[in-house]
Short mmCIF file of C-alpha atoms in Angstrom, two decimals:
data_model
loop_
_atom_site.label_atom_id
_atom_site.label_comp_id
_atom_site.label_asym_id
_atom_site.label_seq_id
_atom_site.Cartn_x
_atom_site.Cartn_y
_atom_site.Cartn_z
CA UNK A 1 -1.38 1.74 2.00
CA UNK A 2 -0.09 5.26 1.16
CA UNK A 3 -0.06 7.62 2.09
CA UNK A 4 -1.17 11.20 1.07
CA UNK A 5 -1.94 8.88 4.64
CA UNK A 6 -1.11 7.51 6.08
CA UNK A 7 -6.08 6.88 14.81
CA UNK A 8 -7.20 6.04 17.74
CA UNK A 9 -8.26 6.99 20.93
CA UNK A 10 -11.84 6.68 19.20
CA UNK A 11 -13.66 3.85 18.28
CA UNK A 12 -10.55 2.08 16.97
CA UNK A 13 -9.20 0.83 20.34
CA UNK A 14 -9.69 -2.76 19.73
CA UNK A 15 -9.38 -3.10 15.97
CA UNK A 16 -7.31 -0.41 14.83
CA UNK A 17 -8.58 3.01 15.95
CA UNK A 18 -8.29 5.99 14.13
CA UNK A 19 -5.95 8.69 13.17
CA UNK A 20 -4.00 11.24 11.19
CA UNK A 21 -1.33 13.93 11.63
CA UNK A 22 -0.70 14.05 15.22
CA UNK A 23 1.69 16.00 17.45
CA UNK A 24 3.54 17.43 19.99
CA UNK A 25 6.54 19.46 20.43
CA UNK A 26 10.06 19.57 21.65
CA UNK A 27 12.03 22.61 21.35
CA UNK A 28 15.93 23.17 21.43
CA UNK A 29 15.60 24.10 25.19
CA UNK A 30 13.82 20.75 25.56
CA UNK A 31 16.03 18.56 23.57
CA UNK A 32 16.70 15.24 25.21
CA UNK A 33 19.97 14.77 26.94
CA UNK A 34 20.92 11.99 24.30
CA UNK A 35 20.37 14.18 21.38
CA UNK A 36 23.59 16.16 21.65
CA UNK A 37 24.66 14.70 18.27
CA UNK A 38 21.92 16.55 16.65
CA UNK A 39 22.84 19.89 18.30
CA UNK A 40 26.70 19.71 18.47
CA UNK A 41 27.66 18.35 15.28
CA UNK A 42 26.84 20.12 11.90
CA UNK A 43 24.90 17.76 9.73
CA UNK A 44 23.00 17.80 6.65
CA UNK A 45 19.92 15.53 6.18
CA UNK A 46 17.71 14.77 3.21
CA UNK A 47 13.85 14.72 3.96
CA UNK A 48 10.93 13.46 2.00
CA UNK A 49 8.78 15.90 0.14
CA UNK A 50 5.70 14.67 -1.84
CA UNK A 51 6.29 14.43 -5.50
CA UNK A 52 4.52 16.72 -7.99
CA UNK A 53 3.58 19.50 -5.51
CA UNK A 54 2.40 22.81 -7.00
CA UNK A 55 4.67 25.79 -6.39
CA UNK A 56 2.69 27.15 -3.36
CA UNK A 57 3.01 23.82 -1.53
CA UNK A 58 6.77 23.75 -2.40
CA UNK A 59 7.31 27.25 -1.01
CA UNK A 60 5.44 26.42 2.36
CA UNK A 61 7.53 23.34 2.50
CA UNK A 62 10.73 25.32 2.18
CA UNK A 63 9.52 27.91 4.48
CA UNK A 64 9.06 25.24 7.24
CA UNK A 65 12.67 23.98 6.46
CA UNK A 66 13.81 27.54 7.14
CA UNK A 67 12.07 27.75 10.26
CA UNK A 68 13.41 24.51 11.47
CA UNK A 69 16.92 25.60 10.50
CA UNK A 70 16.65 28.82 12.52
CA UNK A 71 15.70 26.64 15.69
CA UNK A 72 18.58 24.17 14.89
CA UNK A 73 21.49 25.97 13.62
CA UNK A 74 23.88 23.04 12.97
CA UNK A 75 21.28 21.06 11.02
CA UNK A 76 20.87 21.73 7.25
CA UNK A 77 17.85 20.23 5.63
CA UNK A 78 17.52 19.28 1.92
CA UNK A 79 14.11 18.28 0.51
CA UNK A 80 14.06 15.10 -1.87
CA UNK A 81 10.94 14.18 -3.71
CA UNK A 82 9.55 10.92 -2.68
CA UNK A 83 6.31 8.81 -2.73
CA UNK A 84 6.04 5.46 -1.39
CA UNK A 85 5.17 2.90 -4.09
CA UNK A 86 4.69 -0.62 -3.27
CA UNK A 87 6.31 -2.01 -6.48
CA UNK A 88 9.39 0.06 -6.32
CA UNK A 89 10.08 0.76 -2.65
CA UNK A 90 12.18 -2.27 -2.08
CA UNK A 91 14.50 -1.42 -4.98
CA UNK A 92 14.67 2.05 -4.02
CA UNK A 93 15.54 1.01 -0.45
CA UNK A 94 18.33 -1.54 -1.78
CA UNK A 95 19.68 1.02 -3.92
CA UNK A 96 20.23 3.56 -1.33
CA UNK A 97 18.28 6.44 -3.08
CA UNK A 98 15.89 7.03 -0.18
CA UNK A 99 16.05 10.36 1.76
CA UNK A 100 17.31 10.25 5.53
CA UNK A 101 13.69 10.73 6.49
CA UNK A 102 10.83 8.86 4.61
CA UNK A 103 7.52 7.48 5.03
CA UNK A 104 5.88 4.00 4.82
CA UNK A 105 2.56 2.61 5.34
CA UNK A 106 1.94 0.78 8.79
CA UNK A 107 2.17 -2.61 6.88
CA UNK A 108 5.78 -2.05 6.28
CA UNK A 109 6.88 -1.28 9.65
CA UNK A 110 7.49 -4.61 11.33
CA UNK A 111 9.25 -6.11 8.22
CA UNK A 112 11.60 -3.19 7.96
CA UNK A 113 12.46 -3.55 11.58
CA UNK A 114 13.00 -7.35 11.54
CA UNK A 115 15.23 -7.00 8.60
CA UNK A 116 16.95 -4.05 10.12
CA UNK A 117 16.55 -1.98 7.05
CA UNK A 118 15.93 1.22 8.87
CA UNK A 119 17.82 2.93 11.72
CA UNK A 120 17.05 1.99 15.13
CA UNK A 121 16.25 5.36 16.55
CA UNK A 122 14.02 4.05 19.45
CA UNK A 123 16.29 5.75 22.21
CA UNK A 124 15.80 9.38 20.52
CA UNK A 125 11.88 8.56 20.07
CA UNK A 126 11.42 7.56 23.70
CA UNK A 127 12.85 11.10 24.76
CA UNK A 128 9.92 12.88 22.90
CA UNK A 129 7.55 14.24 25.07
CA UNK A 130 4.59 12.38 23.63
CA UNK A 131 6.33 9.02 23.10
CA UNK A 132 3.88 7.30 25.54
CA UNK A 133 0.65 9.02 24.46
CA UNK A 134 0.27 7.10 21.22
CA UNK A 135 -2.55 4.71 20.90
CA UNK A 136 -1.35 1.25 21.52
CA UNK A 137 -2.56 -0.11 18.31
CA UNK A 138 -0.99 2.84 16.53
CA UNK A 139 2.22 2.67 18.18
CA UNK A 140 2.54 -1.12 17.60
CA UNK A 141 2.91 -0.57 13.79
CA UNK A 142 6.33 0.98 14.36
CA UNK A 143 7.68 -1.17 17.22
CA UNK A 144 9.99 -4.30 17.50
CA UNK A 145 9.00 -7.40 19.23
CA UNK A 146 10.22 -5.83 22.43
CA UNK A 147 8.12 -2.80 22.21
CA UNK A 148 11.00 -0.34 21.24
CA UNK A 149 9.67 2.39 18.94
CA UNK A 150 11.60 2.47 15.63
CA UNK A 151 9.28 4.40 13.60
CA UNK A 152 6.95 7.27 14.50
CA UNK A 153 3.43 7.00 13.47
CA UNK A 154 2.47 10.36 11.97
CA UNK A 155 -0.98 9.58 10.35
CA UNK A 156 -3.72 7.06 10.29
CA UNK A 157 -6.71 6.67 8.15
CA UNK A 158 -10.10 5.17 7.72
CA UNK A 159 -11.10 4.67 3.99
CA UNK A 160 -13.66 6.89 2.45
CA UNK A 161 -15.57 7.23 -0.73
CA UNK A 162 -14.49 10.41 -2.56
CA UNK A 163 -16.72 12.09 -5.10
CA UNK A 164 -16.71 14.85 -7.44
CA UNK A 165 -19.40 17.30 -6.66
CA UNK A 166 -19.37 18.83 -10.14
CA UNK A 167 -20.04 15.54 -11.84
CA UNK A 168 -22.88 14.92 -9.47
CA UNK A 169 -24.54 18.07 -10.13
CA UNK A 170 -24.01 17.37 -13.89
CA UNK A 171 -25.78 14.15 -13.68
CA UNK A 172 -28.53 15.54 -11.70
CA UNK A 173 -27.50 14.06 -8.31
CA UNK A 174 -27.44 15.95 -5.03
CA UNK A 175 -23.80 16.41 -3.95
CA UNK A 176 -24.91 17.14 -0.35
CA UNK A 177 -26.75 13.67 -0.15
CA UNK A 178 -23.96 11.25 -1.43
CA UNK A 179 -25.03 7.47 -1.51
CA UNK A 180 -25.36 5.53 1.55
CA UNK A 181 -25.51 1.95 0.28
CA UNK A 182 -23.53 -0.12 -2.17
CA UNK A 183 -26.68 -0.43 -4.56
CA UNK A 184 -26.87 3.51 -4.27
CA UNK A 185 -23.21 3.88 -5.23
CA UNK A 186 -23.86 1.48 -8.30
CA UNK A 187 -26.89 3.45 -9.33
CA UNK A 188 -25.10 6.75 -8.98
CA UNK A 189 -22.13 5.41 -10.96
CA UNK A 190 -24.44 4.46 -13.75
CA UNK A 191 -26.38 7.72 -13.65
CA UNK A 192 -22.92 9.81 -13.82
CA UNK A 193 -21.66 7.64 -16.68
CA UNK A 194 -24.78 7.97 -18.72
CA UNK A 195 -25.06 11.85 -18.05
CA UNK A 196 -21.59 12.97 -18.09
CA UNK A 197 -19.60 10.38 -20.32
CA UNK A 198 -17.09 9.85 -17.41
CA UNK A 199 -16.25 7.07 -15.29
CA UNK A 200 -18.96 6.90 -12.63
CA UNK A 201 -16.85 4.74 -10.39
CA UNK A 202 -13.18 3.83 -10.72
CA UNK A 203 -11.13 0.94 -9.00
CA UNK A 204 -7.51 0.82 -8.36
CA UNK A 205 -5.89 -2.41 -9.98
CA UNK A 206 -1.97 -2.08 -9.93
CA UNK A 207 1.03 -1.52 -7.49
CA UNK A 208 -0.74 -3.43 -4.78
CA UNK A 209 -3.70 -0.86 -4.73
CA UNK A 210 -6.07 -3.52 -6.46
CA UNK A 211 -5.89 -5.91 -3.59
CA UNK A 212 -6.11 -2.95 -1.23
CA UNK A 213 -9.17 -1.44 -2.35
CA UNK A 214 -10.81 -4.89 -3.03
CA UNK A 215 -10.16 -5.79 0.63
CA UNK A 216 -11.62 -2.49 1.58
CA UNK A 217 -14.77 -3.59 -0.19
CA UNK A 218 -14.66 -6.94 1.45
CA UNK A 219 -14.32 -5.34 5.11
CA UNK A 220 -17.26 -3.14 4.38
CA UNK A 221 -19.31 -6.48 3.55
CA UNK A 222 -18.33 -8.17 6.74
CA UNK A 223 -15.42 -10.29 5.41
CA UNK A 224 -11.70 -10.22 6.03
CA UNK A 225 -8.62 -11.27 4.24
CA UNK A 226 -7.00 -13.30 7.16
CA UNK A 227 -8.09 -14.94 10.34
CA UNK A 228 -5.40 -15.40 13.17
CA UNK A 229 -5.53 -18.07 15.68
CA UNK A 230 -2.67 -17.78 18.03
CA UNK A 231 0.40 -17.93 15.89
CA UNK A 232 -1.45 -19.48 13.07
CA UNK A 233 -2.74 -17.10 10.21
CA UNK A 234 -5.13 -18.32 7.63
CA UNK A 235 -6.00 -16.74 4.28
CA UNK A 236 -9.83 -16.06 3.81
CA UNK A 237 -9.97 -15.08 0.51
CA UNK A 238 -12.32 -17.63 -1.32
CA UNK A 239 -15.15 -16.28 0.53
CA UNK A 240 -18.72 -15.03 -0.02
CA UNK A 241 -17.46 -11.41 0.74
CA UNK A 242 -14.74 -11.40 -1.92
CA UNK A 243 -17.27 -13.02 -4.29
CA UNK A 244 -19.77 -10.48 -3.59
CA UNK A 245 -17.37 -7.64 -3.98
CA UNK A 246 -16.09 -8.95 -7.17
CA UNK A 247 -19.59 -9.52 -8.51
CA UNK A 248 -20.33 -5.99 -7.88
CA UNK A 249 -17.42 -4.88 -9.70
CA UNK A 250 -18.23 -7.13 -12.61
CA UNK A 251 -21.73 -5.72 -12.98
CA UNK A 252 -20.54 -2.10 -12.81
CA UNK A 253 -18.10 -2.76 -15.47
CA UNK A 254 -19.81 -5.15 -17.88
CA UNK A 255 -23.58 -4.47 -17.41
CA UNK A 256 -23.61 -0.90 -16.25
CA UNK A 257 -20.55 0.37 -18.43
CA UNK A 258 -19.87 2.87 -15.44
CA UNK A 259 -16.32 2.32 -14.86
CA UNK A 260 -14.81 4.04 -17.88
CA UNK A 261 -12.06 2.58 -19.88
CA UNK A 262 -8.96 2.82 -17.67
CA UNK A 263 -8.43 -0.43 -15.75
CA UNK A 264 -4.74 0.17 -14.85
CA UNK A 265 -5.15 2.97 -12.20
CA UNK A 266 -2.83 2.97 -9.14
CA UNK A 267 -2.94 5.40 -6.25
CA UNK A 268 -1.45 8.39 -8.33
CA UNK A 269 -3.33 8.00 -11.54
CA UNK A 270 -6.67 7.49 -9.93
CA UNK A 271 -6.11 10.73 -7.70
CA UNK A 272 -5.02 12.55 -11.02
CA UNK A 273 -8.04 11.49 -12.95
CA UNK A 274 -10.39 12.21 -10.04
CA UNK A 275 -8.87 15.63 -9.70
CA UNK A 276 -9.37 16.38 -13.34
CA UNK A 277 -13.14 15.35 -13.37
CA UNK A 278 -12.70 12.10 -15.10
CA UNK A 279 -14.01 10.06 -12.10
CA UNK A 280 -17.12 10.45 -10.25
CA UNK A 281 -16.33 8.39 -7.27
CA UNK A 282 -13.40 6.26 -6.03
CA UNK A 283 -12.22 4.75 -2.72
CA UNK A 284 -9.10 5.84 -0.79
CA UNK A 285 -7.97 7.07 2.56
CA UNK A 286 -10.33 9.67 4.09
CA UNK A 287 -7.65 12.17 4.37
CA UNK A 288 -6.54 12.55 0.72
CA UNK A 289 -7.90 16.18 0.18
CA UNK A 290 -4.39 17.69 0.48
CA UNK A 291 -3.04 15.51 -2.18
CA UNK A 292 -5.88 16.05 -4.47
CA UNK A 293 -5.58 20.09 -4.16
CA UNK A 294 -1.97 20.57 -3.99
CA UNK A 295 -0.62 17.81 -6.28
CA UNK A 296 -3.41 17.32 -8.59
CA UNK A 297 -4.98 20.85 -8.71
CA UNK A 298 -8.54 19.72 -7.90
CA UNK A 299 -10.80 22.78 -7.70
CA UNK A 300 -11.93 22.93 -4.09
CA UNK A 301 -15.60 23.30 -5.01
CA UNK A 302 -15.68 19.97 -6.70
CA UNK A 303 -14.61 17.99 -3.85
CA UNK A 304 -16.75 15.86 -1.60
CA UNK A 305 -16.02 12.67 0.68
CA UNK A 306 -18.42 10.49 2.55
CA UNK A 307 -18.13 7.20 4.68
CA UNK A 308 -18.42 3.78 3.09
CA UNK A 309 -21.58 1.90 3.39
CA UNK A 310 -21.31 -0.85 5.92
CA UNK A 311 -23.34 -3.82 5.21
CA UNK A 312 -23.68 -7.70 6.13
CA UNK A 313 -22.38 -9.12 9.39
CA UNK A 314 -19.41 -7.61 11.28
CA UNK A 315 -18.75 -4.96 8.62
CA UNK A 316 -15.81 -2.38 9.29
CA UNK A 317 -13.85 0.32 7.67
CA UNK A 318 -10.41 -0.67 6.77
CA UNK A 319 -7.85 1.42 8.46
CA UNK A 320 -4.23 1.85 8.25
CA UNK A 321 -1.65 4.74 8.51
CA UNK A 322 1.69 6.32 8.00
CA UNK A 323 5.05 5.76 9.72
CA UNK A 324 7.99 8.08 9.53
CA UNK A 325 11.42 6.18 9.26
CA UNK A 326 15.09 7.15 9.50
CA UNK A 327 17.45 5.66 6.83
CA UNK A 328 19.83 3.00 8.24
CA UNK A 329 22.66 4.52 5.97
CA UNK A 330 22.41 7.72 8.13
CA UNK A 331 25.01 8.46 10.64
CA UNK A 332 24.30 8.77 14.40
CA UNK A 333 24.42 12.40 14.13
CA UNK A 334 22.11 12.39 10.97
CA UNK A 335 19.84 10.01 12.68
CA UNK A 336 19.47 12.45 15.77
CA UNK A 337 18.74 15.24 13.49
CA UNK A 338 16.25 13.22 11.53
CA UNK A 339 14.29 12.57 14.63
CA UNK A 340 14.35 16.20 15.38
CA UNK A 341 12.72 16.89 11.85
CA UNK A 342 10.15 14.28 12.45
CA UNK A 343 9.11 15.93 15.55
CA UNK A 344 9.06 19.42 14.18
CA UNK A 345 7.49 18.84 10.84
CA UNK A 346 4.98 15.91 11.43
CA UNK A 347 4.19 15.94 15.25
CA UNK A 348 4.64 19.30 16.83
CA UNK A 349 1.67 21.09 15.21
CA UNK A 350 -1.15 19.04 17.25
CA UNK A 351 0.23 19.61 20.77
CA UNK A 352 1.85 22.97 20.86
CA UNK A 353 -0.36 25.92 20.10
CA UNK A 354 2.43 28.23 18.99
CA UNK A 355 3.82 25.38 16.42
CA UNK A 356 0.24 24.84 15.30
CA UNK A 357 -0.26 28.36 14.38
CA UNK A 358 2.94 28.90 12.79
CA UNK A 359 2.46 25.92 10.61
CA UNK A 360 -1.12 27.02 9.83
CA UNK A 361 0.07 30.65 9.00
CA UNK A 362 2.90 29.44 6.65
CA UNK A 363 0.53 27.01 4.80
CA UNK A 364 -2.30 29.52 4.36
CA UNK A 365 0.12 32.25 3.40
CA UNK A 366 1.12 30.10 0.47
CA UNK A 367 -2.55 29.32 -0.50
CA UNK A 368 -2.40 25.78 0.76
CA UNK A 369 -5.33 23.92 2.52
CA UNK A 370 -5.38 24.32 6.27
CA UNK A 371 -7.84 22.47 8.57
CA UNK A 372 -9.17 19.54 6.44
CA UNK A 373 -10.54 17.07 8.73
CA UNK A 374 -8.37 14.10 9.59
CA UNK A 375 -8.42 11.22 12.19
CA UNK A 376 -6.44 12.16 15.33
CA UNK A 377 -3.30 10.01 16.04
CA UNK A 378 -3.58 10.49 19.90
CA UNK A 379 -7.19 11.35 20.77
CA UNK A 380 -10.04 13.31 19.41
CA UNK A 381 -9.86 15.89 22.40
CA UNK A 382 -6.39 16.73 21.34
CA UNK A 383 -7.16 17.17 17.72
CA UNK A 384 -10.33 19.27 18.48
CA UNK A 385 -8.10 21.53 20.59
CA UNK A 386 -5.54 21.88 17.84
CA UNK A 387 -8.33 22.80 15.46
CA UNK A 388 -9.52 25.59 17.76
CA UNK A 389 -5.81 26.98 17.78
CA UNK A 390 -5.81 27.44 13.83
CA UNK A 391 -9.53 28.28 13.72
CA UNK A 392 -8.51 31.78 12.21
CA UNK A 393 -6.47 30.05 9.22
CA UNK A 394 -8.87 27.28 8.27
CA UNK A 395 -9.66 27.77 4.47
CA UNK A 396 -11.22 24.53 3.47
CA UNK A 397 -14.95 23.96 2.77
CA UNK A 398 -15.58 22.01 6.05
CA UNK A 399 -19.24 21.57 4.90
CA UNK A 400 -18.18 19.54 2.01
CA UNK A 401 -16.26 17.04 4.42
CA UNK A 402 -19.29 16.59 6.67
CA UNK A 403 -20.73 13.17 5.15
CA UNK A 404 -17.31 11.76 6.26
CA UNK A 405 -16.21 13.90 9.32
CA UNK A 406 -19.83 13.65 10.98
CA UNK A 407 -20.00 9.79 10.61
CA UNK A 408 -16.42 8.29 10.62
CA UNK A 409 -16.37 8.20 14.41
CA UNK A 410 -19.47 6.10 14.60
CA UNK A 411 -17.86 3.35 12.31
CA UNK A 412 -15.82 0.44 13.43
CA UNK A 413 -12.44 0.28 12.02
CA UNK A 414 -10.49 -2.59 11.52
CA UNK A 415 -6.70 -3.11 10.93
CA UNK A 416 -5.38 -4.29 7.66
CA UNK A 417 -4.48 -7.84 7.25
CA UNK A 418 -1.55 -8.44 9.70
CA UNK A 419 0.64 -11.09 7.79
CA UNK A 420 2.39 -10.41 4.44
CA UNK A 421 -0.03 -7.50 3.84
CA UNK A 422 1.65 -5.98 0.67
CA UNK A 423 2.27 -9.34 -0.65
CA UNK A 424 -1.44 -10.20 -0.16
CA UNK A 425 -2.43 -7.07 -1.89
CA UNK A 426 -0.08 -7.63 -4.77
CA UNK A 427 -1.52 -11.12 -5.37
CA UNK A 428 -5.06 -9.90 -5.43
CA UNK A 429 -4.36 -7.16 -8.10
CA UNK A 430 -4.54 -9.51 -11.05
CA UNK A 431 -7.79 -10.97 -9.69
CA UNK A 432 -9.27 -7.44 -9.85
CA UNK A 433 -7.69 -6.75 -13.38
CA UNK A 434 -9.14 -10.15 -14.67
CA UNK A 435 -12.52 -9.23 -13.69
CA UNK A 436 -12.47 -5.77 -15.20
CA UNK A 437 -11.01 -6.92 -18.39
CA UNK A 438 -12.41 -10.31 -19.13
CA UNK A 439 -16.26 -10.50 -18.97
CA UNK A 440 -16.06 -14.23 -18.68
CA UNK A 441 -13.51 -14.25 -15.78
CA UNK A 442 -14.20 -17.18 -13.48
CA UNK A 443 -14.45 -15.47 -10.03
CA UNK A 444 -14.53 -18.59 -8.16
CA UNK A 445 -11.40 -20.05 -9.80
CA UNK A 446 -9.50 -16.62 -9.40
CA UNK A 447 -10.35 -16.54 -5.70
CA UNK A 448 -9.44 -20.30 -5.17
CA UNK A 449 -6.08 -19.83 -6.61
CA UNK A 450 -5.47 -16.59 -4.95
CA UNK A 451 -6.17 -18.11 -1.63
CA UNK A 452 -3.78 -20.86 -2.38
CA UNK A 453 -1.02 -18.56 -3.58
CA UNK A 454 -1.48 -16.13 -0.53
CA UNK A 455 -1.51 -18.94 1.97
CA UNK A 456 1.74 -19.95 0.79
CA UNK A 457 3.12 -16.60 1.18
CA UNK A 458 1.82 -16.34 4.60
CA UNK A 459 3.51 -19.70 5.59
CA UNK A 460 6.61 -18.62 4.16
CA UNK A 461 6.79 -15.23 5.97
#
């Protein structure tokens, strides 16, 4: 899904491997021969900047723009607020309101390529020094059927359980020992709700996030949303694992009364309420710390994150990521400049020490978080080296990430459902909503109907 995150060389090779902000560098001196449009013609490009950033984060972003422009004298960069939202993205794309550089989840890459709704910048990407170093699984999310790389994988994630340490303490729970089983999560949610009056646990339900998080629960219990046999994809929604996940949510909602009163959360509202201390625990990508503190002003001391419990047969952590795309409406010169920006802003910081230090210094000087653990896009050794480069600027409480960062590499990750992913999630949103708003909802019927609906979508895709 989103992306705050939006990789591999770890345990994911084979399912989806891991990831996060990766990188490399290419300076003006190393510019590819085919990139003359970006260096010889004066152009202006609009680039995506997260919506709702606090002023320090905006200042840091603008300073990075100034650095880029000083190295690329013929390119002017304008920031444009942008967040990918599943229910509005298609309209934004068709309406031509997207910036020249924007981001999408892994699940959207192939469709955008097949419909030629983004620019084919594969020749420019192929000239980047690290173009051949991405994990095969990560790279494939942005490739066409012939293996040409149209989009750049800039981040990947494994789902995690985010928890509010302040609410844990208020409820008498140990924030340094978060729950390690689903029963433990349910018990902690009940305790938080009873002792603090806040939602012990919250579930996303709208804008495709309901299906996303429900499927995350199912993966952790050993289920999957689709099975693939050659060219045949079968929806596997009406299953014991989906039933178990929904029964757990029903129990927390109607028996424990531990999920609060808001059952219309999407990605943005869940993060905002969590940061505001209204939610004790929720599930999202493990690398969401930056969004929580820079866009939602979460107190650093309140943040905690841990891995999801894996139970049942063949459980896995659902993983995905983020791709950087170039607008199809951009001119050839603007496309070349856009790839230069993607290289500079998203990728350079992990393979070039000077770039890593420059980025960390600017970010730290603006009081923004530096060094929050993420999953590497290339390999863990490259990521660990980059963390050593910026050690003097790391300003986040690494010990509060330990329950996640110490364990995520030992967990198997599995890729999101491969066919009609966002449509599948959208079809499951009302299933989650029904269970949380109707105590007598017929889970078996809901899942049976959803499977029939989703199979039709798969067959038509």
